[in-house]
Coordinates of C-alpha atoms in Angstrom, one line a residue:
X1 CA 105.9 84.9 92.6
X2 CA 106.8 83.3 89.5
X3 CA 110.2 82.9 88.6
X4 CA 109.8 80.7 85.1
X5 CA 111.9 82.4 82.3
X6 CA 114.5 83.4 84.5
X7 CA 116.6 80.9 82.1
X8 CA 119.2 80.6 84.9
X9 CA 119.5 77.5 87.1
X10 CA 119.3 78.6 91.1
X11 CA 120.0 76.5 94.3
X12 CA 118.8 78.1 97.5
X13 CA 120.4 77.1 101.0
X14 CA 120.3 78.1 104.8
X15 CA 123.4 79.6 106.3
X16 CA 124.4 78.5 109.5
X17 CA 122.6 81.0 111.2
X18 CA 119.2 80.0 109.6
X19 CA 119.2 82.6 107.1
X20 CA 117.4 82.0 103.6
X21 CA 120.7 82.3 101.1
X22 CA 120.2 82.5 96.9
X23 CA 122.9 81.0 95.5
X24 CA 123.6 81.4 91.6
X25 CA 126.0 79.6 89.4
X26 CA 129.0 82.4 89.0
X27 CA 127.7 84.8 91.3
X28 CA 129.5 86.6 94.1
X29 CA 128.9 85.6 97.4
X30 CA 125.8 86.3 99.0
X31 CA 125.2 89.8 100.7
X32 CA 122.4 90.6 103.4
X33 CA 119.3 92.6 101.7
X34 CA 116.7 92.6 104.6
X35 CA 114.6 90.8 106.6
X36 CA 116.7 87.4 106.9
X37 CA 117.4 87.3 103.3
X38 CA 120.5 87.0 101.2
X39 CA 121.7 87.1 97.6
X40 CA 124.5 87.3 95.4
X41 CA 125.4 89.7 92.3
X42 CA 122.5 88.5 89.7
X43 CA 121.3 85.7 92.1
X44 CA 117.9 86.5 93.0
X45 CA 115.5 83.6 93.5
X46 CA 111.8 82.5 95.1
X47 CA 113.3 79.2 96.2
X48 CA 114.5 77.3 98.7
X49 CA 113.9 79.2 102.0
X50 CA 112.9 82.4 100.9
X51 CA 109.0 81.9 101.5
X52 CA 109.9 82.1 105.5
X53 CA 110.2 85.8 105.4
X54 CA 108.9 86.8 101.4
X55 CA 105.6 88.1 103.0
X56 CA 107.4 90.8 105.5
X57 CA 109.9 91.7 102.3
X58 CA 107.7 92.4 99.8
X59 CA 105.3 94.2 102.0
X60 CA 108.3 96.9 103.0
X61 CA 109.6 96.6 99.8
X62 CA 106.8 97.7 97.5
X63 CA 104.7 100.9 98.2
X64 CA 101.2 100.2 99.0
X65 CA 101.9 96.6 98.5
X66 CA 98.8 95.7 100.6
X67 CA 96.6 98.8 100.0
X68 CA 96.7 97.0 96.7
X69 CA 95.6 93.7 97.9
X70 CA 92.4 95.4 99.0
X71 CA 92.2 97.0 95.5
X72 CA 92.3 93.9 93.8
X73 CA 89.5 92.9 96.2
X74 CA 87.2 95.1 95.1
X75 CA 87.9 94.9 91.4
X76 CA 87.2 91.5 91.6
X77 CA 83.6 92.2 92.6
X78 CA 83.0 93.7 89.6
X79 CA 84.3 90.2 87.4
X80 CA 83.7 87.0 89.8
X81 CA 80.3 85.5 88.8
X82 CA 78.6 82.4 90.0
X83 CA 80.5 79.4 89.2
X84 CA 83.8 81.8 88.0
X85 CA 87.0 79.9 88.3
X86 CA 89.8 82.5 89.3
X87 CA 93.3 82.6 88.7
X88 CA 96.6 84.0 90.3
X89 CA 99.6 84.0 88.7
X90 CA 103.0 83.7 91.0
X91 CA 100.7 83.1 93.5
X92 CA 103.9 83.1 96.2
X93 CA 102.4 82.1 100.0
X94 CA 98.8 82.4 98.8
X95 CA 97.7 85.6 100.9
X96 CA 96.4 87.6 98.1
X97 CA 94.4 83.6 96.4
X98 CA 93.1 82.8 100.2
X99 CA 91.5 85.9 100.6
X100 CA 90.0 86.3 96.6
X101 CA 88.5 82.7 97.7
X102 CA 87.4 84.2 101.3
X103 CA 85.5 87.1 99.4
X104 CA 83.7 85.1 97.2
X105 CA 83.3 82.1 98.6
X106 CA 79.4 81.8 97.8
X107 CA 80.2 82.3 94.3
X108 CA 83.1 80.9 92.4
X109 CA 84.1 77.5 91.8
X110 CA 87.4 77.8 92.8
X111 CA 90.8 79.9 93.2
X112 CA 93.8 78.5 91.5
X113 CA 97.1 79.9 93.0
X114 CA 100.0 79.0 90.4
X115 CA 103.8 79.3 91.2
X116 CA 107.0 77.4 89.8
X117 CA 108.2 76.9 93.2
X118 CA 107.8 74.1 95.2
X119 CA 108.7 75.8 98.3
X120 CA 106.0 78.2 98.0
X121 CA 103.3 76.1 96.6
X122 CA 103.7 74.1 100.1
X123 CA 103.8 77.4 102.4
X124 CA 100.8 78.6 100.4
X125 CA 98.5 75.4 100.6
X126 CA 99.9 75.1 104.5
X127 CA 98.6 79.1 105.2
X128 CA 95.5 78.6 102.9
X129 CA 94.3 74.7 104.1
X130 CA 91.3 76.2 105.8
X131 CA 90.2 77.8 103.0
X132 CA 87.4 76.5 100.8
X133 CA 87.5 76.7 97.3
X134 CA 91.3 77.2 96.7
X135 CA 94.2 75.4 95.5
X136 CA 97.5 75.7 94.2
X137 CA 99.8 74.4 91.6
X138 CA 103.7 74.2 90.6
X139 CA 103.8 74.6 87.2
X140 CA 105.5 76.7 84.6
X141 CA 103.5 79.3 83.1
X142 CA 104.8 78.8 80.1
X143 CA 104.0 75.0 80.0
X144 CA 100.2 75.9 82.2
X145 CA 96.7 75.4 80.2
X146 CA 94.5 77.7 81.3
X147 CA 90.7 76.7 81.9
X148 CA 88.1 78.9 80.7
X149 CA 87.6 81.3 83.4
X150 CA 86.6 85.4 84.5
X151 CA 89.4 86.8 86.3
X152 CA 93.5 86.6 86.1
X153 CA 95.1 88.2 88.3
X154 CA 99.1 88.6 88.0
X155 CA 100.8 90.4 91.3
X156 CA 104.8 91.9 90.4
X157 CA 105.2 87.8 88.6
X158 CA 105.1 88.7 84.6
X159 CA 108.1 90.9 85.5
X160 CA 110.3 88.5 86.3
X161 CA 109.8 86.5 82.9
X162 CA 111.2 87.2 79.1
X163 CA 109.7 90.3 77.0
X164 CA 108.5 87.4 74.6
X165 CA 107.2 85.3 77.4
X166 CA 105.3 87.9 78.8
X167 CA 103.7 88.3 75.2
X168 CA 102.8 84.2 75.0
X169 CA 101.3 84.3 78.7
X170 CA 99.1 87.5 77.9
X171 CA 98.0 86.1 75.0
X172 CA 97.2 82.4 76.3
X173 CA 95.3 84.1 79.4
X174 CA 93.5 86.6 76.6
X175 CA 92.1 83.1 74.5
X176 CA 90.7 81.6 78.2
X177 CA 89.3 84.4 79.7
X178 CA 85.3 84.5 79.4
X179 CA 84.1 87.7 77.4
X180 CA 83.6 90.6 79.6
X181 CA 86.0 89.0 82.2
X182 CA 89.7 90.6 83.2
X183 CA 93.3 90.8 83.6
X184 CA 94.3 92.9 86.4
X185 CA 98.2 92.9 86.3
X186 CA 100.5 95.0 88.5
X187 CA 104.5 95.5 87.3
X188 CA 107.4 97.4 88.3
X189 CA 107.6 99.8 85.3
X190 CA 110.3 102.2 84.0
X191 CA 110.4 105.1 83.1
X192 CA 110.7 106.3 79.0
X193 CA 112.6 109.4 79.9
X194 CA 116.5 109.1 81.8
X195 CA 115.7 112.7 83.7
X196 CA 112.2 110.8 85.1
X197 CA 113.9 107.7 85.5
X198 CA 116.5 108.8 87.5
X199 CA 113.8 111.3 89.9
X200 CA 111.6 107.8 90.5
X201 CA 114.7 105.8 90.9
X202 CA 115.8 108.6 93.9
X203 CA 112.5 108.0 95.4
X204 CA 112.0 104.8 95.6
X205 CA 115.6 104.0 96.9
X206 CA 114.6 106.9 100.1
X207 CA 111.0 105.1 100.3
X208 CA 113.2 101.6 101.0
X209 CA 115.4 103.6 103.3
X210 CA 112.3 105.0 105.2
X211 CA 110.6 101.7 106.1
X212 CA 114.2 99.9 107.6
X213 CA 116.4 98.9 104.7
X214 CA 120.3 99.8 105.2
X215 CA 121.9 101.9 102.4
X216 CA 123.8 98.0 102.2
X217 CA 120.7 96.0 102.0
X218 CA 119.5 98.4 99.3
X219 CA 122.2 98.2 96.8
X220 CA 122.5 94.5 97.3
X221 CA 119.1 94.1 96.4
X222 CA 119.5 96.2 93.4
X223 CA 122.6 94.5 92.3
X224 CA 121.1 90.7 92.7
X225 CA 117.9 91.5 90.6
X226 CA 120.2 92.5 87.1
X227 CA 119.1 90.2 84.4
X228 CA 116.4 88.8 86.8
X229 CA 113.7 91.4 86.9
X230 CA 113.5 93.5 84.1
X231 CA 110.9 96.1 84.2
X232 CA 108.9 97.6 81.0
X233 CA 107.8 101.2 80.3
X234 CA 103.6 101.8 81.0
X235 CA 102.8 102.3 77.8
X236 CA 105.1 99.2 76.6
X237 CA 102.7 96.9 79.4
X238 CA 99.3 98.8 77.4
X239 CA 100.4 98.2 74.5
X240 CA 101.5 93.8 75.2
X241 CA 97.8 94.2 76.3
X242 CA 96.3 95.5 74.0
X243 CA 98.2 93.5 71.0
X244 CA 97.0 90.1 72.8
X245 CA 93.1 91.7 72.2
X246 CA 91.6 93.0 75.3
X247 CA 89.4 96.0 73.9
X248 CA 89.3 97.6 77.4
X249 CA 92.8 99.2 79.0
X250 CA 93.6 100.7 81.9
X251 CA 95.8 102.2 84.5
X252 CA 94.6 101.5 88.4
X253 CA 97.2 102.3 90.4
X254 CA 100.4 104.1 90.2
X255 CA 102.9 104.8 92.9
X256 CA 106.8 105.8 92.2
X257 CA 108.0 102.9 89.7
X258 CA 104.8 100.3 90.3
X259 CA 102.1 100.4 88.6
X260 CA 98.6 98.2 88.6
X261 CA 96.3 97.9 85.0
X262 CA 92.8 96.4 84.5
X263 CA 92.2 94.8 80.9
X264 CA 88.7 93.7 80.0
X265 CA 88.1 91.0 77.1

């Protein structure tokens, strides 16, 4: 995942036991918030040893994290055409890139898996180095040209960045995309209403308690993300779509406080 626009400096280390520790400049020290992963109180960060266990996080932190994999898979049937160049942003240790590339390997020209941090760049091109047809960067997105192309594809990364940055990206992926081609984005959303907010919020923290998470691991979680991640109402995400041009909006997937959408130029 893509981290650029976080607009603070992290360090990541290993503790003496092994275990992947963000550090952040003024932050408290780091707590335990599941599956060999540590953080402190705004500290969140992608780097350093975090790709070791991101995969297993993710996939227990985020409902149907891999259902939606497949989902993306078959949307993408509907967009790759011979010769397509593919993108993903926040591309993280390649799984969702490697198997776009796997799909259509006959096709496309190649995948290109983007992320701002080193650490996972290496993992991904280490997991993916059997792979034809895929590669994949460190770069900013905010600095990255895009290449004409017919699919973007942007997995819980756009979150993570600015309101404004989120605007520039859409709009620099909207002026490379080929007409007809698409933006398939997924983002933690909240809710416009405090009563809703509040329900989903109540879910999502039993779903994390369901699949392993301590009532600890939870809230430390919670507390390192402030300022780091911050999530957008639905019709907020349409509407940054829809400003940048794409003529065709959609909702794909929805589950508790995650939600996927499909633009097409």
């Amino acid at each position: 995942m893509d981290t650029a626009g976080q607009g603070t400096v992290t360090e990541s280390t290993r503790t003496k036991n092994g275990k992947a520790e963000a550090k952040k400049e003024g932050s408290e020290v780091p707590e335990e918030i599941g599956d060999d992963l540590s953080a402190g109180l705004a500290g969140w960060t992608f780097s350093g040893g975090v790709y070791r266990t991101f995969d297993e996080h993710i996939a227990r932190s985020v409902p149907m994290y891999a259902e939606c994999h497949d989902l993306i898979l078959e949307l993408s049937d509907f967009f790759v055409r011979k010769d397509s160049l593919i993108y993903e942003l926040g591309t993280a240790t390649g799984t969702l890139a490697g198997r776009i590339a796997q799909r259509h390997a006959k096709k496309i020209r190649r995948v290109i898996g983007i992320d701002i941090e080193q650490a996972m760049v290496a993992e991904a091109a280490r997991k993916c180095g059997t792979i034809p047809g895929v590669e994949f960067v460190e770069a900013d997105l905010m600095a990255y040209r895009f290449e004409p192309c017919d699919l973007v594809i942007s997995y819980y990364t756009l979150q993570f960045l600015r309101l404004e940055e989120r605007h520039d990206v859409i709009r620099s992926i909207y002026d490379r995309l080929a007409r007809g081609g698409a933006f398939v984005l997924f983002e933690k959303v909240r809710e416009p209403d405090g009563q809703l907010q509040d329900l989903i919020g109540q879910l999502y923290l039993d779903y994390k308690l369901q699949h392993g998470f301590t009532p600890g691991e939870v809230m430390a979680k919670s507390r390192s993300i402030r300022s780091v991640l911050e999530p957008s109402t639905s019709e907020e995400n349409q509407d940054a779509l829809r400003a940048a041009g794409f003529r065709s909006v959609g909702i794909v997937h929805k589950s508790l406080c995650f939600e996927g959408y499909l633009a097409v130029k």
